[in-house]
Short mmCIF file of C-alpha atoms in Angstrom, two decimals:
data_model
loop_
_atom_site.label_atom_id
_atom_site.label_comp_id
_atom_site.label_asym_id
_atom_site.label_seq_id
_atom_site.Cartn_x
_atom_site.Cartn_y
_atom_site.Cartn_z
CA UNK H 223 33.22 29.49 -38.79
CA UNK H 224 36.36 31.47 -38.93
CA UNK H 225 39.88 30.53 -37.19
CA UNK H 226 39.31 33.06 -34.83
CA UNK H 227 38.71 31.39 -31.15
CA UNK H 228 36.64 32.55 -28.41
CA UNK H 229 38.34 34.31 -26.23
CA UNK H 230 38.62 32.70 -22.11
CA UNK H 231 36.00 34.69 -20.41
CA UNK H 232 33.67 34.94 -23.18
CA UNK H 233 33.53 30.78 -22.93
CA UNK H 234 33.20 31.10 -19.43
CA UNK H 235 30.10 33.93 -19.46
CA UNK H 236 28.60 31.52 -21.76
CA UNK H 237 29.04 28.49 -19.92
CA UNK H 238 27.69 30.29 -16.72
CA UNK H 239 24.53 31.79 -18.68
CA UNK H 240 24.09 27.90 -19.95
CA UNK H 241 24.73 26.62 -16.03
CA UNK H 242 21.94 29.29 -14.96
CA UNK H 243 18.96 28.81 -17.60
CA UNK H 244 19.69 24.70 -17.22
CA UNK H 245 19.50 25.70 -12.83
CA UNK H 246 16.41 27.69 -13.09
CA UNK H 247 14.52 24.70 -15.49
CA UNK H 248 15.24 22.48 -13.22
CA UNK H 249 13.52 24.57 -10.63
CA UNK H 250 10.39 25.51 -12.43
CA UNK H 251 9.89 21.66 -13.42
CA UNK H 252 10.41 20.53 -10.09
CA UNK H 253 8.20 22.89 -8.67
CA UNK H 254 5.76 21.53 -11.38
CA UNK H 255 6.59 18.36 -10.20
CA UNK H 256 5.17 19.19 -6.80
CA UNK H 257 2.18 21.12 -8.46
CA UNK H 258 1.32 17.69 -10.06
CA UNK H 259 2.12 15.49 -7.25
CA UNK H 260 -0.29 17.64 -4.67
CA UNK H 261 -3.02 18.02 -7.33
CA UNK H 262 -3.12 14.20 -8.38
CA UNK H 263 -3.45 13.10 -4.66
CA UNK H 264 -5.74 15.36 -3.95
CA UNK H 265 -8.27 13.94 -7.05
CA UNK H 266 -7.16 10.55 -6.35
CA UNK H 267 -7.13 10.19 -2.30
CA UNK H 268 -9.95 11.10 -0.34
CA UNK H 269 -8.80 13.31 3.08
CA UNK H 270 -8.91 10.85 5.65
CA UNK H 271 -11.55 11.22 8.51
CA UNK H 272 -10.79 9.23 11.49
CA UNK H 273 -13.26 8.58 14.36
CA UNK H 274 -12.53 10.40 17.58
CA UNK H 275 -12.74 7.41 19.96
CA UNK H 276 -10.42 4.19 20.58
CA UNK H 277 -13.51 2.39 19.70
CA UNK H 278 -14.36 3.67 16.53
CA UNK H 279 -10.85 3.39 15.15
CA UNK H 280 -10.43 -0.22 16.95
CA UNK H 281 -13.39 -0.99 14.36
CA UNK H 282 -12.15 0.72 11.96
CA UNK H 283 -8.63 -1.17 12.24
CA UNK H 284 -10.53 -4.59 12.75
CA UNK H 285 -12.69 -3.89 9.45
CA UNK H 286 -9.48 -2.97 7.55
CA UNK H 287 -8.38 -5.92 8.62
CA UNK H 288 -10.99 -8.08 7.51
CA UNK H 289 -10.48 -6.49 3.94
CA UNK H 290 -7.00 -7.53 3.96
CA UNK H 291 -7.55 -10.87 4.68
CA UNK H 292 -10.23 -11.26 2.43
CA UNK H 293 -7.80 -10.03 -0.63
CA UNK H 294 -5.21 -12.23 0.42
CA UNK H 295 -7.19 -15.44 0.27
CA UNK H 296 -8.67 -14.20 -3.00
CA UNK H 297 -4.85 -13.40 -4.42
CA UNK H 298 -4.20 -17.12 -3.01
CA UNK H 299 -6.77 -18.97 -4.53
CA UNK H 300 -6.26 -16.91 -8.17
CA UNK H 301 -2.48 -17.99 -7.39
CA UNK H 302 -3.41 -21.22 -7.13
CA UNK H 303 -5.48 -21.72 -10.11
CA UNK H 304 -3.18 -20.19 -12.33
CA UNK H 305 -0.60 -22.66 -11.09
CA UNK H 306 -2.99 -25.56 -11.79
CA UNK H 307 -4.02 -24.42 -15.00
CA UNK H 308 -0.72 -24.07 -16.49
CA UNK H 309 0.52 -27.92 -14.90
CA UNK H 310 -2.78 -28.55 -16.98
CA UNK H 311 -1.92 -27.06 -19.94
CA UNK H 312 2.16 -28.37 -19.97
CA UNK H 313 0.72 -32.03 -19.27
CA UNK H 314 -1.42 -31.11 -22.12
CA UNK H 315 1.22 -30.16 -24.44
CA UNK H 316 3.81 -33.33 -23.16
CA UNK H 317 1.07 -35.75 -23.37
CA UNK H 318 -0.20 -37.87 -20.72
CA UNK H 319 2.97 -40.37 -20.71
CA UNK H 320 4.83 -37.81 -19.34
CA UNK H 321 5.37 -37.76 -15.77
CA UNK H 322 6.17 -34.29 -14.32
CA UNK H 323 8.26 -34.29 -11.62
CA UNK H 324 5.62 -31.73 -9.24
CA UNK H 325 2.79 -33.66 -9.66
#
């Protein structure tokens, strides 16, 4: 390029066109962001239908319930065979002369 320099205002005209097409991206993709958002929940999560009456979502709440605690005792008792398998599997590698300090 030549030695001739851009004038003030015609850096500053630029720099504002740049500042607007980078604002109105960001727009569109967060509005696509949204589009996205709204259509994956709506594939992904059924609309919830909850019973009219205390007593249908007391049961509801109680059978929820019961699903929680019957994940958590599965998570505990995969927890806890992972932790004895790999005690196993050091006292394995250290050889049974080895004392480790947790057992």
């Amino acid at each position: 390029m030549s030695d001739k320099k851009m004038s003030s205002s015609r850096k500053h005209h630029l720099k504002s066109l740049m500042l607007q097409i980078a604002s109105t991206r960001l727009e569109e993709e967060a509005a696509e962001i949204v589009i996205a958002k709204k259509a994956y929940l709506e594939e992904h999560c059924p609309a919830l239908s909850l019973p009219g009456s205390v007593e249908e979502l007391q049961k509801l709440i109680k059978d929820i319930h019961g699903k929680i605690d019957k994940v958590d005792e599965e998570r505990y008792d995969a927890d806890a065979k992972v932790t004895k398998g790999q005690k196993e599997m050091l006292q394995a590698l250290l050889g049974s002369s080895t004392r480790l300090p947790w057992t």
